[in-house]
Coordinates of C-alpha atoms and ligand atoms in Angstrom, one line a residue:
Chain B
M86 CA -30.1 23.8 -3.3
L87 CA -33.4 23.2 -5.1
R88 CA -32.1 24.8 -8.3
K89 CA -29.0 22.5 -8.2
I90 CA -31.2 19.4 -7.6
W91 CA -33.4 20.5 -10.5
A92 CA -30.3 21.1 -12.8
I93 CA -29.2 17.5 -12.1
T94 CA -32.7 16.2 -12.6
K95 CA -32.9 17.9 -16.0
K96 CA -29.5 16.6 -17.0
N97 CA -30.6 13.0 -16.1
I98 CA -33.9 13.4 -18.0
L99 CA -32.1 14.6 -21.1
M100 CA -29.2 12.2 -20.9
Y101 CA -31.0 9.0 -19.8
Y102 CA -34.8 9.1 -19.8
L103 CA -35.8 10.8 -23.0
K104 CA -34.4 8.0 -25.1
G105 CA -36.6 5.9 -27.2
P106 CA -35.4 2.5 -25.9
V107 CA -35.6 3.5 -22.3
L108 CA -39.2 4.8 -22.7
I109 CA -40.4 1.8 -24.8
F110 CA -38.7 -0.7 -22.5
G111 CA -40.1 1.0 -19.5
V112 CA -43.7 0.4 -20.8
L113 CA -43.2 -2.9 -22.7
F114 CA -41.1 -4.9 -20.4
P115 CA -43.6 -5.1 -17.5
L116 CA -46.4 -5.6 -20.0
F117 CA -44.7 -8.6 -21.6
L118 CA -43.7 -10.2 -18.3
F119 CA -47.2 -9.7 -17.2
L120 CA -48.8 -11.2 -20.3
A121 CA -46.4 -14.2 -20.2
F122 CA -47.7 -15.0 -16.7
Y123 CA -51.3 -14.5 -17.4
I124 CA -51.8 -15.9 -20.8
G125 CA -54.3 -18.8 -20.8
R126 CA -55.6 -18.1 -17.4
S127 CA -59.0 -16.7 -16.8
L128 CA -58.5 -13.8 -14.5
S129 CA -60.5 -10.6 -14.3
A130 CA -59.2 -7.4 -15.7
A131 CA -59.8 -5.8 -12.3
F132 CA -57.3 -8.2 -10.8
L133 CA -54.8 -7.7 -13.6
I134 CA -54.6 -4.0 -13.6
P135 CA -53.4 -3.3 -10.0
G136 CA -50.6 -5.9 -10.6
L137 CA -49.6 -4.4 -13.9
L138 CA -49.5 -1.0 -12.3
A139 CA -47.4 -2.2 -9.4
M140 CA -45.0 -3.9 -11.7
T141 CA -44.7 -1.0 -14.1
L142 CA -44.1 1.5 -11.4
F143 CA -41.6 -0.7 -9.7
F144 CA -39.6 -1.5 -12.9
T145 CA -39.6 2.0 -14.3
S146 CA -38.6 3.6 -11.1
T147 CA -35.7 1.2 -10.6
S148 CA -34.7 0.9 -14.3
V149 CA -32.3 3.9 -14.9
S150 CA -31.6 5.1 -11.3
P151 CA -29.2 2.3 -10.4
V152 CA -27.0 2.8 -13.5
I153 CA -26.4 6.5 -13.5
M154 CA -23.5 6.4 -11.0
P155 CA -21.5 3.5 -12.6
W156 CA -22.2 4.9 -16.0
E157 CA -21.0 8.4 -15.1
T158 CA -17.9 6.9 -13.4
Q159 CA -17.1 5.1 -16.5
M160 CA -17.9 7.9 -18.9
K161 CA -15.8 10.2 -16.7
T162 CA -18.4 12.9 -16.3
L163 CA -18.7 12.2 -12.6
E164 CA -15.4 13.8 -11.6
R165 CA -16.4 17.0 -13.4
L166 CA -19.8 16.9 -11.8
I167 CA -18.5 16.5 -8.2
S168 CA -15.9 19.2 -8.7
C169 CA -18.8 21.6 -8.7
P170 CA -20.0 22.9 -5.3
I171 CA -22.7 20.3 -4.8
T172 CA -23.2 17.8 -2.0
V173 CA -23.6 14.1 -2.5
R174 CA -27.1 14.6 -1.1
T175 CA -27.9 17.1 -3.9
M176 CA -26.7 14.7 -6.5
I177 CA -28.7 11.8 -5.1
F178 CA -31.9 13.9 -4.8
G179 CA -31.4 14.9 -8.4
D180 CA -31.1 11.3 -9.5
I181 CA -34.1 10.2 -7.5
L182 CA -36.2 13.1 -8.7
A183 CA -35.6 12.2 -12.4
S184 CA -36.5 8.6 -11.7
F185 CA -39.5 9.6 -9.7
I186 CA -41.0 11.8 -12.5
F187 CA -40.3 9.0 -15.0
G188 CA -42.0 6.4 -12.8
I189 CA -45.1 8.5 -12.2
I190 CA -45.5 9.4 -15.9
I191 CA -45.2 5.8 -17.1
S192 CA -47.5 4.5 -14.4
I193 CA -50.3 6.4 -16.2
V194 CA -50.1 3.8 -19.0
P195 CA -51.5 0.8 -17.1
V196 CA -54.1 3.0 -15.5
V197 CA -55.3 4.1 -19.0
I198 CA -55.1 0.5 -20.2
G199 CA -57.4 -0.4 -17.3
M200 CA -59.9 2.3 -18.2
V201 CA -59.9 1.1 -21.8
M202 CA -60.7 -2.4 -20.5
G203 CA -63.5 -1.0 -18.4
V204 CA -61.7 -1.1 -15.1
G205 CA -62.2 2.3 -13.3
V206 CA -60.3 3.7 -10.4
K207 CA -62.6 3.7 -7.3
A208 CA -60.3 5.7 -5.1
P209 CA -58.2 8.0 -7.3
L210 CA -56.7 10.1 -4.5
T211 CA -55.6 7.1 -2.5
L212 CA -54.0 5.6 -5.7
G213 CA -52.4 8.9 -6.6
A214 CA -50.8 9.2 -3.1
A215 CA -49.6 5.6 -3.3
I216 CA -48.1 6.2 -6.8
I217 CA -46.2 9.2 -5.5
I218 CA -44.9 7.5 -2.4
G219 CA -44.2 4.3 -4.2
A220 CA -42.3 6.1 -7.0
F221 CA -40.2 7.8 -4.4
A222 CA -39.5 4.6 -2.5
F223 CA -38.6 2.5 -5.6
S224 CA -36.4 5.3 -7.0
S225 CA -34.5 5.5 -3.7
L226 CA -34.2 1.7 -3.8
G227 CA -32.7 2.1 -7.3
L228 CA -30.1 4.5 -6.0
L229 CA -29.3 2.1 -3.2
F230 CA -28.2 -0.5 -5.8
S231 CA -25.6 1.8 -7.2
T232 CA -23.8 2.5 -3.9
I233 CA -21.2 -0.2 -4.7
P234 CA -18.3 1.9 -6.0
T235 CA -17.9 0.2 -9.4
D236 CA -17.8 1.6 -12.9
L237 CA -19.3 -1.5 -14.4
V238 CA -22.9 -1.0 -15.3
S239 CA -23.3 -4.7 -15.7
N240 CA -22.4 -5.4 -12.0
V241 CA -25.0 -3.0 -10.8
M242 CA -27.6 -4.4 -13.3
M243 CA -27.0 -7.9 -12.0
L244 CA -27.3 -6.9 -8.4
S245 CA -30.5 -4.9 -9.0
N246 CA -32.1 -7.7 -11.1
L247 CA -31.1 -10.2 -8.4
V248 CA -33.2 -8.2 -6.0
K249 CA -35.9 -7.0 -8.3
F250 CA -37.1 -10.2 -9.8
P251 CA -37.7 -12.2 -6.6
L252 CA -39.6 -9.1 -5.3
I253 CA -42.0 -9.3 -8.2
F254 CA -43.0 -12.8 -7.2
I255 CA -43.5 -12.3 -3.5
S256 CA -45.5 -9.0 -3.6
G257 CA -49.0 -10.2 -4.3
I258 CA -48.8 -9.2 -8.0
F259 CA -49.5 -12.6 -9.6
I260 CA -51.0 -14.4 -6.7
P261 CA -53.2 -12.4 -4.2
I262 CA -51.7 -12.4 -0.7
S263 CA -55.0 -13.7 0.7
D264 CA -54.4 -17.0 -1.3
L265 CA -50.9 -17.5 0.2
P266 CA -50.0 -19.9 3.0
D267 CA -48.8 -18.3 6.2
W268 CA -45.1 -18.5 5.3
G269 CA -46.0 -16.8 2.0
V270 CA -47.6 -14.0 3.8
A271 CA -44.6 -13.6 6.0
V272 CA -42.3 -13.5 3.0
A273 CA -44.6 -11.0 1.2
S274 CA -44.5 -8.7 4.2
L275 CA -40.8 -8.2 3.7
S276 CA -41.3 -6.6 0.3
P277 CA -42.2 -2.9 0.1
L278 CA -43.9 -3.6 -3.2
T279 CA -46.5 -5.7 -1.4
Y280 CA -47.8 -2.6 0.3
F281 CA -48.0 -0.7 -2.9
T282 CA -49.8 -3.5 -4.7
D283 CA -52.2 -3.8 -1.8
I284 CA -53.1 -0.1 -2.0
A285 CA -53.5 -0.4 -5.7
R286 CA -55.9 -3.3 -5.2
F287 CA -57.8 -1.3 -2.7
S288 CA -58.1 1.6 -5.1
I289 CA -59.1 -0.4 -8.1
E290 CA -60.7 -3.7 -6.9
G291 CA -62.1 -2.2 -3.7
Y292 CA -60.5 -4.4 -1.1
A293 CA -57.1 -4.8 0.5
F294 CA -55.4 -7.4 2.6
Y295 CA -53.8 -5.1 5.1
P296 CA -55.5 -2.1 6.7
L297 CA -54.8 0.9 4.4
Y298 CA -53.0 3.0 7.1
L299 CA -50.6 0.1 7.6
D300 CA -49.9 -0.1 3.9
F301 CA -49.1 3.6 3.8
L302 CA -47.1 3.6 6.9
L303 CA -44.9 0.7 5.7
L304 CA -44.5 2.2 2.3
I305 CA -43.4 5.5 3.7
A306 CA -41.1 3.8 6.2
S307 CA -39.4 1.9 3.4
A308 CA -39.0 5.1 1.3
V309 CA -37.3 6.9 4.2
L310 CA -35.1 3.9 5.0
F311 CA -34.0 3.5 1.3
L312 CA -33.4 7.2 1.0
V313 CA -31.3 7.5 4.2
L314 CA -29.3 4.4 3.4
A315 CA -28.7 5.5 -0.2
V316 CA -27.4 9.0 0.9
K317 CA -25.2 7.6 3.7
L318 CA -23.7 4.9 1.6
H319 CA -23.1 7.1 -1.4
E320 CA -21.4 9.6 0.8
R321 CA -19.0 6.9 1.9
T322 CA -18.4 5.3 -1.4
L323 CA -18.2 8.3 -3.7
V324 CA -14.6 9.0 -2.8
R325 CA -13.7 5.4 -3.6
R326 CA -14.8 5.7 -7.2
F327 CA -11.6 7.5 -8.2
Chain A
M100 CA -2.3 34.3 1.9
E101 CA -1.2 31.3 0.1
A102 CA -3.6 30.0 -2.5
I103 CA -2.8 26.4 -1.9
V104 CA -1.0 24.8 1.1
A105 CA -0.3 21.1 1.1
E106 CA 1.2 19.6 4.2
D107 CA 2.4 16.0 4.3
L108 CA -0.3 14.6 2.0
S109 CA -0.2 10.9 1.6
K110 CA -2.5 8.6 -0.3
S111 CA -2.1 4.9 -1.0
F112 CA -4.0 2.6 -3.4
N113 CA -3.8 -1.1 -2.4
G114 CA -0.5 -0.5 -0.6
L115 CA 1.0 1.5 -3.4
K116 CA 2.0 5.0 -2.3
A117 CA 0.6 7.2 -5.0
V118 CA 1.3 10.4 -3.1
D119 CA 3.9 10.2 -0.3
R120 CA 4.2 13.0 2.2
V121 CA 3.8 15.8 -0.3
S122 CA 4.2 19.3 1.0
F123 CA 4.3 22.5 -1.0
S124 CA 2.5 25.8 -1.3
V125 CA 1.3 27.9 -4.2
H126 CA 1.3 31.7 -3.9
E127 CA -1.7 33.8 -4.9
G128 CA -1.5 34.9 -8.5
E129 CA 1.2 32.5 -9.7
I130 CA 1.1 29.8 -12.3
F131 CA 2.4 26.7 -10.5
G132 CA 3.5 23.8 -12.6
F133 CA 3.3 20.3 -11.3
L134 CA 5.6 18.2 -13.3
G135 CA 6.3 14.5 -13.3
P136 CA 6.4 11.3 -15.4
N137 CA 3.4 9.0 -15.8
G138 CA 2.2 7.6 -12.6
A139 CA 4.1 10.1 -10.5
G140 CA 1.0 11.1 -8.5
K141 CA 0.0 14.4 -10.2
T142 CA -3.6 13.5 -10.7
T143 CA -3.9 12.0 -7.3
T144 CA -2.6 15.3 -5.8
V145 CA -5.1 17.3 -7.9
R146 CA -7.9 15.1 -6.8
I147 CA -7.0 15.5 -3.1
L148 CA -6.8 19.3 -3.6
T149 CA -10.2 19.5 -5.4
G150 CA -11.9 17.3 -2.8
V151 CA -12.6 14.4 -5.1
I152 CA -10.7 11.9 -3.0
E153 CA -9.5 12.3 0.6
P154 CA -5.9 11.9 1.7
D155 CA -5.0 9.0 4.1
S156 CA -3.0 11.5 6.1
G157 CA -1.8 15.1 6.0
K158 CA -3.9 18.1 5.3
A159 CA -4.3 20.8 2.6
S160 CA -6.1 24.0 2.2
V161 CA -7.3 25.8 -0.9
L162 CA -8.0 29.5 -0.7
G163 CA -7.9 29.1 3.1
F164 CA -10.5 26.3 3.2
D165 CA -9.7 22.8 4.4
V166 CA -10.1 20.4 1.4
V167 CA -11.8 17.8 3.5
K168 CA -13.9 19.7 6.0
E169 CA -14.7 22.7 3.9
K170 CA -14.9 21.1 0.6
L171 CA -17.9 22.9 -0.7
K172 CA -16.6 26.4 0.3
A173 CA -13.4 25.7 -1.5
R174 CA -15.2 24.4 -4.6
E175 CA -17.3 27.5 -4.9
K176 CA -14.2 29.5 -5.7
I177 CA -12.2 27.1 -7.9
G178 CA -12.5 25.9 -11.4
V179 CA -11.4 22.4 -12.4
V180 CA -10.4 20.7 -15.6
P181 CA -9.9 17.1 -14.5
E182 CA -7.6 14.8 -16.5
A183 CA -9.5 12.8 -19.2
A184 CA -12.8 14.2 -17.9
N185 CA -15.8 14.5 -20.2
A186 CA -18.7 16.8 -20.6
Y187 CA -22.1 15.1 -21.1
P188 CA -21.8 13.7 -24.6
D189 CA -25.6 13.7 -25.4
L190 CA -26.1 17.2 -24.3
S191 CA -25.3 20.2 -26.4
V192 CA -22.3 22.5 -25.7
W193 CA -24.8 25.2 -24.5
K194 CA -26.7 22.8 -22.2
N195 CA -23.4 21.6 -20.6
M196 CA -22.5 25.2 -19.9
M197 CA -25.9 26.0 -18.4
L198 CA -25.7 22.8 -16.2
T199 CA -22.3 23.8 -14.8
A200 CA -23.5 27.4 -14.2
A201 CA -26.6 26.1 -12.3
L202 CA -24.5 23.9 -10.2
Y203 CA -22.3 26.9 -9.2
G204 CA -25.6 28.7 -8.3
I205 CA -25.1 31.3 -11.0
E206 CA -28.3 33.2 -12.0
R207 CA -29.6 32.3 -15.4
K208 CA -29.2 35.7 -17.1
K209 CA -25.6 36.1 -15.8
A210 CA -24.8 32.5 -16.8
E211 CA -26.0 33.1 -20.4
A212 CA -23.9 36.2 -20.8
K213 CA -20.9 34.5 -19.4
A214 CA -21.3 31.4 -21.5
D215 CA -21.7 33.4 -24.6
E216 CA -18.5 35.3 -23.9
L217 CA -16.5 32.2 -23.0
L218 CA -17.7 30.2 -26.1
R219 CA -16.7 33.1 -28.2
V220 CA -13.3 33.5 -26.6
F221 CA -12.6 29.8 -27.1
G222 CA -13.9 29.9 -30.6
I223 CA -16.7 27.3 -30.2
S224 CA -19.6 29.6 -30.4
E225 CA -20.8 28.3 -33.7
R226 CA -20.9 24.8 -32.2
K227 CA -23.0 25.7 -29.2
D228 CA -26.0 23.7 -30.3
S229 CA -24.0 20.6 -31.3
R230 CA -23.9 17.6 -29.1
V231 CA -20.6 17.3 -27.3
K232 CA -19.9 13.9 -28.8
T233 CA -19.7 15.5 -32.2
L234 CA -16.9 17.8 -31.2
S235 CA -13.2 17.2 -31.9
K236 CA -10.8 16.5 -29.0
G237 CA -9.4 20.1 -29.1
M238 CA -12.9 21.6 -29.1
K239 CA -13.9 19.3 -26.2
Q240 CA -10.9 20.5 -24.2
R241 CA -11.8 24.1 -24.9
L242 CA -15.3 23.4 -23.7
M243 CA -13.9 21.9 -20.5
L244 CA -12.0 25.1 -19.9
S245 CA -15.1 27.2 -20.7
M246 CA -17.0 25.1 -18.2
A247 CA -14.3 25.6 -15.6
L248 CA -14.4 29.3 -16.1
V249 CA -18.1 29.9 -16.0
S250 CA -18.0 30.7 -12.3
D251 CA -15.2 33.2 -12.7
P252 CA -12.9 31.2 -10.3
E253 CA -10.0 32.7 -8.4
L254 CA -8.0 29.5 -8.7
L255 CA -7.9 27.0 -11.5
F256 CA -6.8 23.4 -11.5
L257 CA -5.8 22.1 -14.9
D258 CA -4.7 18.5 -15.1
E259 CA -2.7 18.1 -18.3
P260 CA -4.8 20.6 -20.2
T261 CA -2.9 20.2 -23.5
S262 CA -2.1 16.5 -23.5
G263 CA -3.1 14.8 -26.7
L264 CA -3.9 18.1 -28.5
D265 CA -2.3 19.2 -31.8
V266 CA 0.1 22.2 -31.8
A267 CA -2.5 24.8 -32.7
S268 CA -5.1 23.7 -30.1
A269 CA -2.4 23.4 -27.4
R270 CA -1.2 26.9 -28.3
I271 CA -4.7 28.4 -28.0
I272 CA -5.0 26.9 -24.5
R273 CA -1.5 28.0 -23.4
E274 CA -2.2 31.6 -24.5
K275 CA -5.5 31.5 -22.6
I276 CA -3.7 30.3 -19.5
M277 CA -1.3 33.2 -19.7
E278 CA -4.2 35.6 -20.1
L279 CA -6.0 34.1 -17.2
S280 CA -2.9 34.6 -15.1
R281 CA -2.6 38.2 -16.2
E282 CA -6.2 38.7 -14.9
G283 CA -4.8 37.8 -11.5
R284 CA -6.0 34.2 -11.2
T285 CA -3.9 31.5 -9.6
I286 CA -3.3 28.5 -11.8
F287 CA -2.2 25.0 -10.7
L288 CA -1.2 23.1 -13.8
T289 CA 0.1 19.6 -14.2
S290 CA 2.1 18.5 -17.2
H291 CA 4.8 16.2 -18.3
N292 CA 5.9 18.6 -20.9
M293 CA 9.0 20.3 -19.7
E294 CA 8.9 23.0 -22.4
E295 CA 5.3 23.9 -21.6
V296 CA 6.0 24.2 -17.9
S297 CA 9.1 26.4 -18.4
M298 CA 7.2 28.6 -20.8
L299 CA 4.2 29.1 -18.6
C300 CA 5.0 28.7 -15.0
D301 CA 6.4 31.0 -12.3
R302 CA 7.4 28.0 -10.2
V303 CA 7.6 24.3 -10.8
G304 CA 7.2 21.4 -8.4
I305 CA 8.7 18.2 -9.6
I306 CA 7.1 15.0 -8.4
N307 CA 8.3 11.4 -8.9
H308 CA 7.0 8.2 -7.3
G309 CA 4.7 10.2 -5.2
R310 CA 7.4 12.4 -3.7
I311 CA 8.3 16.0 -4.3
V312 CA 11.8 16.2 -5.6
A313 CA 12.1 20.0 -6.0
V314 CA 10.0 23.1 -6.0
E315 CA 11.8 26.0 -7.8
R316 CA 11.6 28.6 -10.5
P317 CA 12.3 27.1 -13.9
G318 CA 15.5 29.2 -14.1
D319 CA 16.7 28.1 -10.7
L320 CA 16.1 24.6 -11.5
R321 CA 18.3 24.8 -14.5
D322 CA 21.0 26.5 -12.4
R323 CA 20.9 23.6 -10.0
I324 CA 23.2 21.8 -12.3
G325 CA 23.9 25.0 -14.1
G326 CA 27.7 25.1 -13.5
S327 CA 27.9 21.8 -15.4
L328 CA 27.6 20.7 -18.9
A329 CA 25.8 17.8 -20.4
V330 CA 27.7 15.4 -22.6
E331 CA 25.4 13.2 -24.5
V332 CA 26.8 10.0 -26.0
E333 CA 25.4 7.2 -28.0
F334 CA 27.0 3.8 -28.6
D335 CA 26.3 1.1 -31.1
R336 CA 24.9 -1.2 -28.3
K337 CA 23.7 -1.0 -24.8
V338 CA 26.4 -0.6 -22.2
D339 CA 26.8 -0.2 -18.5
L340 CA 28.1 3.3 -17.7
T341 CA 27.6 3.1 -13.9
G342 CA 31.4 3.6 -13.4
F343 CA 31.0 7.2 -14.4
P344 CA 29.8 9.8 -11.9
D345 CA 26.5 11.6 -12.6
V346 CA 25.2 9.7 -15.6
K347 CA 21.6 9.3 -16.7
A348 CA 20.4 6.8 -19.3
R349 CA 18.0 8.0 -21.9
G350 CA 17.1 5.2 -24.1
N351 CA 20.2 4.3 -26.1
R352 CA 21.9 7.5 -25.2
Y353 CA 23.6 8.6 -22.0
V354 CA 23.9 12.0 -20.5
L355 CA 26.9 12.7 -18.4
Y356 CA 26.9 15.9 -16.3
T357 CA 30.3 17.4 -15.8
T358 CA 32.2 20.6 -15.2
D359 CA 35.1 19.4 -17.4
A360 CA 34.0 18.5 -20.8
H361 CA 37.5 17.6 -22.0
D362 CA 38.2 15.0 -19.3
T363 CA 34.7 13.4 -19.7
I364 CA 35.0 13.1 -23.5
C365 CA 38.5 11.6 -23.2
S366 CA 37.3 9.0 -20.7
I367 CA 34.3 8.2 -22.9
V368 CA 36.6 7.6 -25.8
D369 CA 38.9 5.5 -23.6
F370 CA 35.9 3.5 -22.3
A371 CA 34.7 2.9 -25.9
S372 CA 38.1 1.6 -27.1
R373 CA 38.6 -0.6 -24.1
N374 CA 35.2 -2.2 -24.6
G375 CA 35.3 -2.4 -28.3
L376 CA 32.4 0.0 -28.7
R377 CA 31.7 2.4 -31.5
I378 CA 30.5 5.9 -30.6
T379 CA 27.6 6.6 -32.9
G380 CA 26.8 10.1 -31.5
L381 CA 28.3 12.7 -29.3
N382 CA 26.8 16.0 -28.2
L383 CA 27.9 18.7 -25.8
H384 CA 25.3 21.2 -24.5
A385 CA 24.2 23.2 -21.5
P386 CA 21.7 21.2 -19.5
S387 CA 18.1 21.8 -20.6
L388 CA 15.2 21.8 -18.2
E389 CA 14.6 18.3 -19.5
D390 CA 18.0 17.2 -18.3
V391 CA 17.3 18.7 -14.9
F392 CA 14.0 16.8 -14.9
L393 CA 15.7 13.6 -15.8
K394 CA 18.4 14.1 -13.3
L395 CA 15.9 14.8 -10.5
T396 CA 13.6 12.0 -11.4
G397 CA 16.2 9.4 -12.0
G398 CA 15.7 9.3 -15.8
E399 CA 12.5 7.3 -15.9
S400 CA 10.5 9.7 -17.9
D401 CA 8.8 8.6 -21.1
A402 CA 8.4 12.2 -22.1
Ligands
ATP766 N1 -8.0 4.7 -8.1 C1 -6.8 4.1 -8.1 N2 -6.7 2.8 -7.8 C2 -5.5 2.3 -7.8 N3 -4.3 2.9 -8.2 C3 -4.4 4.2 -8.5 C4 -5.7 4.9 -8.5 N4 -5.4 6.2 -8.9 C5 -4.1 6.2 -9.1 N5 -3.5 5.1 -8.9 C6 -2.0 4.8 -9.0 O1 -1.3 5.8 -8.3 C7 -0.2 6.2 -9.0 C8 -0.3 7.7 -9.3 O2 -1.3 7.9 -10.3 P1 -1.6 9.4 -10.8 O3 -2.8 9.2 -11.7 O4 -1.7 10.3 -9.7 O5 -0.3 9.7 -11.7 P2 -0.1 10.9 -12.7 O6 1.1 11.6 -12.2 O7 -1.3 11.7 -12.8 O8 0.2 10.2 -14.1 P3 -0.1 10.5 -15.6 O9 0.9 11.4 -16.1 O10 -0.1 9.2 -16.3 O11 -1.5 11.2 -15.6 C9 -0.1 5.3 -10.3 O12 0.7 4.3 -10.0 C10 -1.5 4.9 -10.4 O13 -1.6 3.6 -11.0
MG767 MG1 -2.5 12.2 -14.3

């Protein structure tokens, strides 16, 4: 089982992740979006870095994982793949693992940028744990987007962007949750990204809006929820792809 | 034990019955040909048998395993070359082989030895480090077969393995199929090439509009209308020959099956002069398997 998952992960890394554009886009896109928002404002680097980290991890973990299924349906590699003795679960885990590794590796970039700007990490273990759980949760979310049985990459992209962009704006990345009105806090609490950002702020800035245990609990809960949903839905829709 | 048993399989897509109460069985060790025109339901049947899709009703077993409930166990013992399927285009030939082997749970050393052997047998060894997208169509198909064989399967599903290939590539694949059969493997092969099927197969199932029309040996199929002769006639324009018994249209030509060639030819000539038609071609021959096929499927093949 583990060897099969790893075989699929390796395939994904070679086929999708180790491509120049994917790598560059993974780093540059969050950076540009971030700069676009911050340019001209006077905000401290210590405030910027946790947000940049959250956005980078979120975008990279959800960038490729949603398009693997539609792409392979269209490319006609999927039928060959599932004719092998593997379960849907194995395949999904393989897809998540590749995205997970990619997310973690790219998230080092904003952390290093922070260090260069003189922003150190006060709680490295807490941050490391949050990155691992966050990468897993967001990769699973990515797989959840591709459960619609289509072979059109563009449909899945549209759906995932429709969810991803609003989440960026309600998760305490650009505006701290403590500055939000009550309804804003309520909306923010719906986004799993909020909890990751909060832990990142704790680890780098030294304070968080929610108690740390609650952040972790909710991040883990969303990871489990996304994973279970992704597996269940893919199990149902896979046979409808042909 | 039968290698494949299909009982009353049905599958519809948006109300269209792609496979309609299909039943047949494939004996262990035989090459079974599944023959039918485009859209007959061949690929749908293969997909049900390999567990890619699930039937709406009916059941099937492959090597004794239920294709829905024991999918994985069945898949461990079969090899599949799906129709129009691709290997990963950006991975090398070798990486594709290793990926497939890993997914079958084959140990690395064994996988490498097997892959080496298969690539050599199929004559693509020297391309093993090339990306799949740089291969020719014939080479890709040989790679697909190598991938299907990496697990040493007892039963092979080949969905139109030679379609679109040139004569030489198709011949290599047919020879390999016969060799695999001699090694004792069971082979389920779909095709719309009559000649290919009669050359390779021990038995042939003919499917049309989702329904099985006949399952017989190629020789017996021919004998089905064997007592008769085929008279093939061509006129200078399209006509309605429905007045004649046992006639099939085949483009501009008509094939009439008869036991009395003399009577049939006289009535054709008579029909032509009565309707002011010119006969532009006339042939008399024993029915070919293709005639049998056309007769059984109602002459709607574009083969
Ligand atoms: N996923 C699908 N959605 C809708 N219709 C489908 C689907 N798959 C097959 N069909 C329809 O079912 C019928 C049978 O298709 P199938 O692919 O099984 O035929 P086939 O015998 O393999 O044909 P060919 O020789 O062209 O490969 C066709 O009318 C086809 O259009
Ligand atoms: Mg087909």
